[in-house]
Tab-separated table of C-alpha atoms and ligand atoms in Angstrom:
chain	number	residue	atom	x	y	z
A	1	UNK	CA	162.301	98.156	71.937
A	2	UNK	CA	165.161	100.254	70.592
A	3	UNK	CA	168.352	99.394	72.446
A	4	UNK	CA	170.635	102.586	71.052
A	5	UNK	CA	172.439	103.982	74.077
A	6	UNK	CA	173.562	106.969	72.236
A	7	UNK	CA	172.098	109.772	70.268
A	8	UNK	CA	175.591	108.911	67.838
A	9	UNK	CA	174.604	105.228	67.210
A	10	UNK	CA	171.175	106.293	65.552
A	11	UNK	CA	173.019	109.133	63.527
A	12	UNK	CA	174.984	106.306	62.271
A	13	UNK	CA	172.705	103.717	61.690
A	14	UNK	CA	170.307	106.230	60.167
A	15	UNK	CA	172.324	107.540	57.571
A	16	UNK	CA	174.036	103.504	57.043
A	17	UNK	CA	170.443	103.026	55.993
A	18	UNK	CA	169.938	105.496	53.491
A	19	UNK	CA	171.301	106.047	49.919
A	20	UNK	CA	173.311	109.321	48.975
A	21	UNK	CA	170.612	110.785	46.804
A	22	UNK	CA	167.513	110.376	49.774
A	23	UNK	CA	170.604	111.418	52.364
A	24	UNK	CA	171.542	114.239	50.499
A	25	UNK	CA	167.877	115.458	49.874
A	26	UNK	CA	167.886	115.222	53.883
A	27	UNK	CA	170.188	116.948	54.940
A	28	UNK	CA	170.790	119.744	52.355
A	29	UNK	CA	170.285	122.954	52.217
A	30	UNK	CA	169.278	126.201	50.020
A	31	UNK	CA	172.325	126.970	47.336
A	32	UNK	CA	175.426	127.884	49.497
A	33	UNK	CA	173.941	126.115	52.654
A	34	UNK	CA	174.661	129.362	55.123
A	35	UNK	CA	171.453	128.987	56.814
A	36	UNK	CA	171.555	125.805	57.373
A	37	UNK	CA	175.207	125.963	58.756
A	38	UNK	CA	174.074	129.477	60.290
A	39	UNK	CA	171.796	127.185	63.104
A	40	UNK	CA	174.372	125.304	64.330
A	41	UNK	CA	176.694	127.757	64.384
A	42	UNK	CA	174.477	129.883	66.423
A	43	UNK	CA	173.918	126.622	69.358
A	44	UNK	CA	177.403	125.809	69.189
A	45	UNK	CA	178.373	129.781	69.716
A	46	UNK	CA	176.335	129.585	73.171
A	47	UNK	CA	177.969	127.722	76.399
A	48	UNK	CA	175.373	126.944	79.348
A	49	UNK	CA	176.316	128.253	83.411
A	50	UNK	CA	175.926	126.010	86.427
A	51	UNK	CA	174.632	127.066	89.767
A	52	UNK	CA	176.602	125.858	92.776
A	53	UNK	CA	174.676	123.419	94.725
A	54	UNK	CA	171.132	123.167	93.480
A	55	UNK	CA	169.314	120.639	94.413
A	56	UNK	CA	168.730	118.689	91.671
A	57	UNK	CA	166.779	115.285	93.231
A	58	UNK	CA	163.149	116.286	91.983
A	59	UNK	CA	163.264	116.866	88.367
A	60	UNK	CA	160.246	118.416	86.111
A	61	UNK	CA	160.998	118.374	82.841
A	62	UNK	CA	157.614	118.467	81.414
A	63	UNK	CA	155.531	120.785	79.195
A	64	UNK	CA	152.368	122.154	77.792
A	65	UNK	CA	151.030	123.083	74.284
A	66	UNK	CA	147.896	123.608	73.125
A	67	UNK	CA	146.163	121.853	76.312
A	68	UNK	CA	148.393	118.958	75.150
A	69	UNK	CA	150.871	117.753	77.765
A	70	UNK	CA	154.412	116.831	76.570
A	71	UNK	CA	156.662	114.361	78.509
A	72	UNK	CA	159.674	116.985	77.636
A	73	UNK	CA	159.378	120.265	76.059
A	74	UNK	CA	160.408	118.617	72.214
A	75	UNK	CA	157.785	118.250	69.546
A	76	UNK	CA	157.688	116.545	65.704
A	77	UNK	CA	158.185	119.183	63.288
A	78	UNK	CA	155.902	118.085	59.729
A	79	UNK	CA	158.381	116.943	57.520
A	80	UNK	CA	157.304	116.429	53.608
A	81	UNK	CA	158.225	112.919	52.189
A	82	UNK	CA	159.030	111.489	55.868
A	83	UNK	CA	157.680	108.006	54.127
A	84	UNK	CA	160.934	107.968	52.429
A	85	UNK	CA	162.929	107.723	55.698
A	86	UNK	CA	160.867	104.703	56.952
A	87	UNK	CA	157.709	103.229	54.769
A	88	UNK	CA	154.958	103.866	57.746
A	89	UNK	CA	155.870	107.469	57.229
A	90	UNK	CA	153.505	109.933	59.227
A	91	UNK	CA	152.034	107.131	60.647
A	92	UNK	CA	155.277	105.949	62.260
A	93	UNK	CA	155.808	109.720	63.994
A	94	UNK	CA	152.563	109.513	65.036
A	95	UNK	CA	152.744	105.762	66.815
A	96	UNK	CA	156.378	107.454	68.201
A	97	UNK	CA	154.809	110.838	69.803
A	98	UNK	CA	152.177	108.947	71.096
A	99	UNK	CA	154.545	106.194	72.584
A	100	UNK	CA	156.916	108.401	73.939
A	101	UNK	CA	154.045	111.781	75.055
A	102	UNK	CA	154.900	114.845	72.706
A	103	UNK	CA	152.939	116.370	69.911
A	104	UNK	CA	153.437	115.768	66.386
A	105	UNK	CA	152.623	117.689	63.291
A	106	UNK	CA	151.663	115.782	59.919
A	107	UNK	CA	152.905	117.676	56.783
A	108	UNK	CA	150.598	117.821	53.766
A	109	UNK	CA	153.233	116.780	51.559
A	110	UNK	CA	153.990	113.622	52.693
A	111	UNK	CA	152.376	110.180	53.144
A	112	UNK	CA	149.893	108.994	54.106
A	113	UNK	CA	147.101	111.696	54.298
A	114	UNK	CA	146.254	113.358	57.533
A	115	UNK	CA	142.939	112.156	57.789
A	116	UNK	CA	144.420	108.438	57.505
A	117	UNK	CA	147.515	109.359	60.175
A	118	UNK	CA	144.528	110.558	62.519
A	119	UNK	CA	142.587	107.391	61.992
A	120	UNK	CA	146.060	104.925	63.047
A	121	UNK	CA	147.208	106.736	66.144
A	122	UNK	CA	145.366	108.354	69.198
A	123	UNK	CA	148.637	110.838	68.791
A	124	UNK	CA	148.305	114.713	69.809
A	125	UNK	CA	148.315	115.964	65.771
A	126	UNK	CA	148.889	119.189	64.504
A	127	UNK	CA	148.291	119.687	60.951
A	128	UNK	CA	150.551	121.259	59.006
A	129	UNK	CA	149.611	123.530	55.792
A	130	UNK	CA	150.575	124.761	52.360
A	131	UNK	CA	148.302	127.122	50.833
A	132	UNK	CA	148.006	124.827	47.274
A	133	UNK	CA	144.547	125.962	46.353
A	134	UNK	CA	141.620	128.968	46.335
A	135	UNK	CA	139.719	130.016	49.852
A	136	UNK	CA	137.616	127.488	49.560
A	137	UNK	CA	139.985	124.518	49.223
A	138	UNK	CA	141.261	126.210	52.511
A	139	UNK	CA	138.581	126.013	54.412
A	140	UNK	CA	137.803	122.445	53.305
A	141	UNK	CA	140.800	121.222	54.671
A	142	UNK	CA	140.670	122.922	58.018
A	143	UNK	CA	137.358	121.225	58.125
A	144	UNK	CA	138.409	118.313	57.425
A	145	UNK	CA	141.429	118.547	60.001
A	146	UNK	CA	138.718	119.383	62.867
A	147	UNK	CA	136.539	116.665	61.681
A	148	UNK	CA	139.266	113.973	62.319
A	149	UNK	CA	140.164	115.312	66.122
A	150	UNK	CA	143.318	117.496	64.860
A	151	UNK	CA	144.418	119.830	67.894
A	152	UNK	CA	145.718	122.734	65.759
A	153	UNK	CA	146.606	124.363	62.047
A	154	UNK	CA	150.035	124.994	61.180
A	155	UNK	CA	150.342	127.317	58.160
A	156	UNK	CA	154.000	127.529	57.021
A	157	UNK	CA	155.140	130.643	55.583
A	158	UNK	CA	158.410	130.282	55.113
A	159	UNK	CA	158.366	129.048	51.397
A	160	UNK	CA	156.361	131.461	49.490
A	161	UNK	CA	158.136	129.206	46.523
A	162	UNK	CA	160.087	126.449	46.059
A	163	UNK	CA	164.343	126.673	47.250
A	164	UNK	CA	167.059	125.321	45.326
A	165	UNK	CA	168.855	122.803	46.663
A	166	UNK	CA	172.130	122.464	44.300
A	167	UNK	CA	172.883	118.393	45.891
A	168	UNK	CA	169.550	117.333	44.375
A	169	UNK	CA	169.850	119.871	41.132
A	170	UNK	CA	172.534	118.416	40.364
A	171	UNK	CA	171.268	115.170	40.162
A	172	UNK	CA	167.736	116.005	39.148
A	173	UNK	CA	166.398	114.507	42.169
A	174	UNK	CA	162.657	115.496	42.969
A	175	UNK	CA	161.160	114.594	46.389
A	176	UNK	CA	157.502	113.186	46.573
A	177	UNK	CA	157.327	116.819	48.237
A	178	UNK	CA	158.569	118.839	45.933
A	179	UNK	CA	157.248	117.808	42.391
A	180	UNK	CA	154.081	120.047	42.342
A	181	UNK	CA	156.969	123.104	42.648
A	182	UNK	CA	156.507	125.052	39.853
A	183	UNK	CA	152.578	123.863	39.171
A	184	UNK	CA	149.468	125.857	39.547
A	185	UNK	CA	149.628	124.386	43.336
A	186	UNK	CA	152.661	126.723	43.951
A	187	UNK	CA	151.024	129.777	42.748
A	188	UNK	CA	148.512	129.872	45.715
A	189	UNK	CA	151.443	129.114	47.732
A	190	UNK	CA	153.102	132.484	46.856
A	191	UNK	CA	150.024	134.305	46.929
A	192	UNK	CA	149.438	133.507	51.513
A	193	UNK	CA	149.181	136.911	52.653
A	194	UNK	CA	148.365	138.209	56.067
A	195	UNK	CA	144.842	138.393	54.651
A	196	UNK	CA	144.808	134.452	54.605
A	197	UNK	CA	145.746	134.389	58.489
A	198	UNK	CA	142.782	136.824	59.083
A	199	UNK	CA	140.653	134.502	57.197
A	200	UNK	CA	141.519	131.393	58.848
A	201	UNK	CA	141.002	133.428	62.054
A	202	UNK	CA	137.670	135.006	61.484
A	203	UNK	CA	136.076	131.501	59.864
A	204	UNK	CA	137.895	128.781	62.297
A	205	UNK	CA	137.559	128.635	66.258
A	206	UNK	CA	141.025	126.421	65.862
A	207	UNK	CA	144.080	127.123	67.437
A	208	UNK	CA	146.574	128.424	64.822
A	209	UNK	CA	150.235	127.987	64.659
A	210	UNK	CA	152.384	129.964	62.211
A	211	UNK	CA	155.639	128.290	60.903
A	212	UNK	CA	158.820	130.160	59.768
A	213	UNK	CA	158.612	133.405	61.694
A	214	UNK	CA	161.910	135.031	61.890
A	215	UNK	CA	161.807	138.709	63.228
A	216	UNK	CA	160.159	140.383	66.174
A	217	UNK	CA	158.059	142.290	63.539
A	218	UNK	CA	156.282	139.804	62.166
A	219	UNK	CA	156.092	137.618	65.183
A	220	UNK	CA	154.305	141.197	66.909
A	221	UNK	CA	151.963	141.264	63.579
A	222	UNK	CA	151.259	137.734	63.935
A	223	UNK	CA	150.343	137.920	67.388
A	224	UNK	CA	148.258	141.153	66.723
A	225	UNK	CA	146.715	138.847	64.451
A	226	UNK	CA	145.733	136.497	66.762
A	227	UNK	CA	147.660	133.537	66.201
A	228	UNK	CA	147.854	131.358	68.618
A	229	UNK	CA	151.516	129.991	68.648
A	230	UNK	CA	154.569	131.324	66.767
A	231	UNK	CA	156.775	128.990	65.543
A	232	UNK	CA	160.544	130.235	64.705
A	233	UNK	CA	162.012	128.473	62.044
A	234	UNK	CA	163.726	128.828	58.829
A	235	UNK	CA	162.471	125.293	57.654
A	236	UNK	CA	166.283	123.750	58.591
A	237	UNK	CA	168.228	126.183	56.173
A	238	UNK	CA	166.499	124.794	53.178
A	239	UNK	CA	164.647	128.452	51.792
A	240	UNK	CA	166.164	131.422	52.617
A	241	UNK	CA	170.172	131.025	51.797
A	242	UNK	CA	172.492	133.629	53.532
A	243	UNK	CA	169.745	133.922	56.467
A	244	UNK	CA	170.419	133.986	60.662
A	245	UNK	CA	170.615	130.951	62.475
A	246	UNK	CA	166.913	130.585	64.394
A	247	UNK	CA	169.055	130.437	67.645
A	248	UNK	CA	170.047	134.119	66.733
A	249	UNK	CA	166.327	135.277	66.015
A	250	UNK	CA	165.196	133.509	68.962
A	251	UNK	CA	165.476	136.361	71.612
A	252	UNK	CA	164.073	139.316	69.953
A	253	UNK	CA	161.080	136.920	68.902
A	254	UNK	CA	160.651	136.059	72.466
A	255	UNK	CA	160.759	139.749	73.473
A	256	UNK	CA	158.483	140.889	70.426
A	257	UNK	CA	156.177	138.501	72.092
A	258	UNK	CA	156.393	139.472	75.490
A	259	UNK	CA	154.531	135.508	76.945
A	260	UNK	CA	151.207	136.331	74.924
A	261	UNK	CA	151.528	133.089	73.140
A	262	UNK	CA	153.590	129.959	73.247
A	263	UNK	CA	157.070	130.897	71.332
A	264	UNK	CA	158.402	127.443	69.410
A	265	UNK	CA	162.051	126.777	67.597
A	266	UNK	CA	163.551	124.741	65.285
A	267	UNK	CA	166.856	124.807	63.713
A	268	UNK	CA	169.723	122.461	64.087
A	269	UNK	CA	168.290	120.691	67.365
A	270	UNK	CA	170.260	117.408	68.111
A	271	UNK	CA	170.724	117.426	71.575
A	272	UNK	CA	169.734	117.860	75.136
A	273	UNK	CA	171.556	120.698	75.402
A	274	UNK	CA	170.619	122.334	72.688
A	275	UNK	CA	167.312	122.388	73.893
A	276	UNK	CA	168.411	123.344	77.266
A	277	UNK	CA	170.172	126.554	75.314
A	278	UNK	CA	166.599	127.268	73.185
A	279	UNK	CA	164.541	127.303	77.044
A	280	UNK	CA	166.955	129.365	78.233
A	281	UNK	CA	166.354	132.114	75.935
A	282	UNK	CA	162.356	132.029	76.243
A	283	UNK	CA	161.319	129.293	73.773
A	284	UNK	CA	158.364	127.439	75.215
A	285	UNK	CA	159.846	124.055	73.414
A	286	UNK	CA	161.742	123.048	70.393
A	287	UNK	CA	160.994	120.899	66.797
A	288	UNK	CA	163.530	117.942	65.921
A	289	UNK	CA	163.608	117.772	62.373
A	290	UNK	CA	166.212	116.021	60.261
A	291	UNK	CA	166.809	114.083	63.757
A	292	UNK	CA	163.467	112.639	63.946
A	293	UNK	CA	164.482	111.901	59.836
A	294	UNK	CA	167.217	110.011	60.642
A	295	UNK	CA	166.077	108.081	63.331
A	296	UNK	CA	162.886	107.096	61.259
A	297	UNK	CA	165.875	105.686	58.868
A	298	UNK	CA	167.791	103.854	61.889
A	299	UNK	CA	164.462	102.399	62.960
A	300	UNK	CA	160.685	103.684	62.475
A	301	UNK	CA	158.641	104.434	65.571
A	302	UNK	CA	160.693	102.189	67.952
A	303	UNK	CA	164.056	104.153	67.235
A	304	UNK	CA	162.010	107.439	66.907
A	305	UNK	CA	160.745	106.886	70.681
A	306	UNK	CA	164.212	105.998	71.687
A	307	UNK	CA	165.618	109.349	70.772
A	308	UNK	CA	162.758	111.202	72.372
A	309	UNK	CA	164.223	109.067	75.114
A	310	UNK	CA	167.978	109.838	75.225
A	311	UNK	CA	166.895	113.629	74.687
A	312	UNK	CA	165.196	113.452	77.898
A	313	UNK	CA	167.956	111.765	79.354
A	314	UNK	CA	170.775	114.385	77.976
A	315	UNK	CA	168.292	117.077	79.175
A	316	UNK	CA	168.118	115.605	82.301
A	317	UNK	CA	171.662	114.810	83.272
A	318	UNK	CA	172.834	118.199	82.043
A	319	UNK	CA	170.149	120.322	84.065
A	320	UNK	CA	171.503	118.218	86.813
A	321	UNK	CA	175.073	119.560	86.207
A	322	UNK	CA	173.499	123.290	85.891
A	323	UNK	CA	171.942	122.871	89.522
A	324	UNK	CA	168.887	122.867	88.216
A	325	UNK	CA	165.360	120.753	88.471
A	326	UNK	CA	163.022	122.532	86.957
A	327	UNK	CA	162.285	123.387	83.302
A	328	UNK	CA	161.240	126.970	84.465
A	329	UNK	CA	164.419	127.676	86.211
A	330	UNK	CA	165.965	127.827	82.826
A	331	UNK	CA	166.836	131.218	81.881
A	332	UNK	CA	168.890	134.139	79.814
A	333	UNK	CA	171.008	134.253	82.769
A	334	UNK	CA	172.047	130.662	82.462
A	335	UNK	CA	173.311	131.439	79.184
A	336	UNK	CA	176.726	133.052	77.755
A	337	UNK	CA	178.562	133.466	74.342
A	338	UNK	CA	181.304	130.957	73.817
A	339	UNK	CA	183.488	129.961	70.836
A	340	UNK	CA	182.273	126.735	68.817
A	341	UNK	CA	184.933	124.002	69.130
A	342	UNK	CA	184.240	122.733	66.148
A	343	UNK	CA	183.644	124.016	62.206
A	344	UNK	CA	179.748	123.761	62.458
A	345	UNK	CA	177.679	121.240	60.411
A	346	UNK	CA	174.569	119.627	60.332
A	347	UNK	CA	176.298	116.650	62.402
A	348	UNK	CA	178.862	118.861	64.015
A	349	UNK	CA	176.583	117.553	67.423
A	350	UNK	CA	178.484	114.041	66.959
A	351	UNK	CA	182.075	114.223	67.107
A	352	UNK	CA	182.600	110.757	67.333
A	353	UNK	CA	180.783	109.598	64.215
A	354	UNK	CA	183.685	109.285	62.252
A	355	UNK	CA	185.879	107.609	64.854
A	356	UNK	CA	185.027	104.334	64.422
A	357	UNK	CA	182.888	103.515	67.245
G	1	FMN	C1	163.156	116.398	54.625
G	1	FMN	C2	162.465	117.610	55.206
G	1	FMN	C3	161.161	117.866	54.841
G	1	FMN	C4	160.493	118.969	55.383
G	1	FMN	N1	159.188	119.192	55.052
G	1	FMN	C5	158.497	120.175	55.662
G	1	FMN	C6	157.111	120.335	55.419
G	1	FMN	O1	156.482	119.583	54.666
G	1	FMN	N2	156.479	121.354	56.049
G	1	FMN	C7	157.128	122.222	56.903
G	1	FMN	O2	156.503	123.121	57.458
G	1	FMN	N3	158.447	122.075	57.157
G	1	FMN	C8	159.132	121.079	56.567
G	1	FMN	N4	160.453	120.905	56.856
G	1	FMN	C9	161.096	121.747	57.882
G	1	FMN	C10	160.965	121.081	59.263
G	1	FMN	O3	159.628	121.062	59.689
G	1	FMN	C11	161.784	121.819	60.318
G	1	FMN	O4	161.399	123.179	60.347
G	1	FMN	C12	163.294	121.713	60.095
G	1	FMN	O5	163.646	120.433	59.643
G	1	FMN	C13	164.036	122.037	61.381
G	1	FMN	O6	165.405	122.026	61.210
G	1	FMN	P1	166.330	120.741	61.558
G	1	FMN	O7	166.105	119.751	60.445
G	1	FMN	O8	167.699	121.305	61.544
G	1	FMN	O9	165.882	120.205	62.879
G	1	FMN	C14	161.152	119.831	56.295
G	1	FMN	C15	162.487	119.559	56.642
G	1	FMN	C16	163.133	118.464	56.119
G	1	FMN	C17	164.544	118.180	56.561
């Protein structure tokens, strides 16, 4: 097993590990990198309140999903050309979700297949969709997913075409992920329409998730819709530039929604209480994405697990210093604004890795 003590070591190793052009394709952004900056500015602009005296001996920090129970309320976001972090790729977040009790999605754009990740891991899987061909390639695929014992469909919506990322422009570096942007595969992409969620709904008795909602309004129409879970995201600041942190979108989301269905974020996630922050404004759990990246980098499913497990112990220790033992105790009241201490950046959650620890 993993023996990191510290959410900082696996930062470090993980990026040690990688070289600049596969780091920089990680962690960057769309052109000025707002957004991106945007979601940690938004969970380091929010400080969390104690209550005097809880009693804090009895913790739950559990959740559910989907009928899918979760060890702590923090799921695997898909993430396109994960085999480039470690070589098992989807495979590898599967073994970790399964290892460690969470859901994980498998992105179509990465390695291997979904059908193969399915058949190596008895993992909760949700799987994750572009729109890259006609109806009927559509509903082949969500076939398919059912077939192999998937527990949901995640359409993402968020990138009606492909972002430009200036650090790998600039040295004309194409993901696995990314080539087909531009091809024909792209033009169904930009043609997903709210027609293609009534589709999937009328022809598919599968729950269905819907990535890379932003605004009460379209969370409300996806709901009328009848989508099963909303997901808020802005795919880590890498499509929309000059766009709100998800943190900041989160509440009137959560209102628009009013409990009807599960309410999921992702967005600059790196620690415990970060997610603690997320709960406390209504989200039902949270995605890690460039952290589940970079651990995959500092050490494939066993350092994967690991930082599942030091979220769950930050998450823990720090609802013990808010009084608190139960995940449902967390709420809006437990929340204030507060300034960020430091200029916020993807990594601005680890002070210390530059210090030479
Ligand atoms: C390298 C990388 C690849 C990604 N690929 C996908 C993808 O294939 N499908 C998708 O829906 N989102 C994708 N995303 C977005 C993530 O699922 C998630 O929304 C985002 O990373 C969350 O922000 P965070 O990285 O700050 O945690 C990707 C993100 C990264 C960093």
């Amino acid at each position: 097993m993993s023996e990191f003590a510290t959410l900082h070591e696996i930062i470090k190793a993980g990026r040690a590990n990688l070289d600049k052009p596969t780091w920089d394709y990680l962690i960057g952004g769309a052109d000025t990198e707002t957004t991106l900056k945007r979601n940690r500015l938004g969970l380091d602009s929010l400080a969390l309140l104690p209550t005097a005296l809880g009693n804090v001996n009895d913790k739950q920090l559990s959740a559910r999903l989907l009928g899918v129970g979760m060890r702590i309320p923090v799921l695997l976001p898909p993430l396109g050309s994960v085999q480039l972090f470690e070589s098992g790729g989807c495979v590898s977040v599967a073994r970790a979700a399964e290892a460690f009790g969470t859901l994980a999605f498998v992105s179509s754009v990465a390695e291997p297949d979904f059908e193969t990740v399915a058949a190596n891991s008895n993992a909760s899987l949700i799987y994750q969709l572009y729109l890259m061909g006609d109806t009927g390639w559509l509903d082949s695929r969500i076939e398919r997913a059912i077939a192999a014992g998937f527990v949901g469909l995640c359409l993402t919506i968020d990138m009606p075409q492909y972002s430009r990322r200036e650090r790998d422009i600039l040295k004309a570096y194409v993901p696995a992920s990314g080539s087909q942007a531009g091809s024909e595969h792209y033009a169904f992409q930009s043609q997903a329409s709210w027609q293609t969620v009534a589709h999937i709904k009328e022809q598919f008795d599968f729950p269905l998730i819907l990535k890379g909602i932003s605004t009460a309004q379209d969370a409300k129409r996806a709901v009328e819709a009848g989508v099963d879970m909303i997901y808020v995201s802005n795919h880590g600041g890498r499509v929309l530039d000059q766009g709100r942190g998800t943190i900041d979108a989160l509440p009137e989301v959560v209102e628009a929604v009013q409990g009807r269905v599960p309410v999921v974020m992702d967005g600059g996630i790196m620690r415990g209480t970060d997610i603690l922050k997320a709960l406390c404004i209504g989200a039902d759990a949270v995605g890690i994405g460039r952290l589940q990246a970079i651990a995959m980098s500092a050490g494939g499913v066993d350092a994967l697990t690991r930082a599942l497990e030091l979220l769950e112990i930050e998450i823990d220790v720090n609802m013990g210093q808010m009084g608190l033992s139960h995940i449902s105790e967390l709420n809006a009241e437990k929340l204030v604004t507060a300034a960020p201490v430091n200029p916020p950046h993807l990594l601005s959650a680890f002070p210390l890795l530059d210090e030479g620890y």
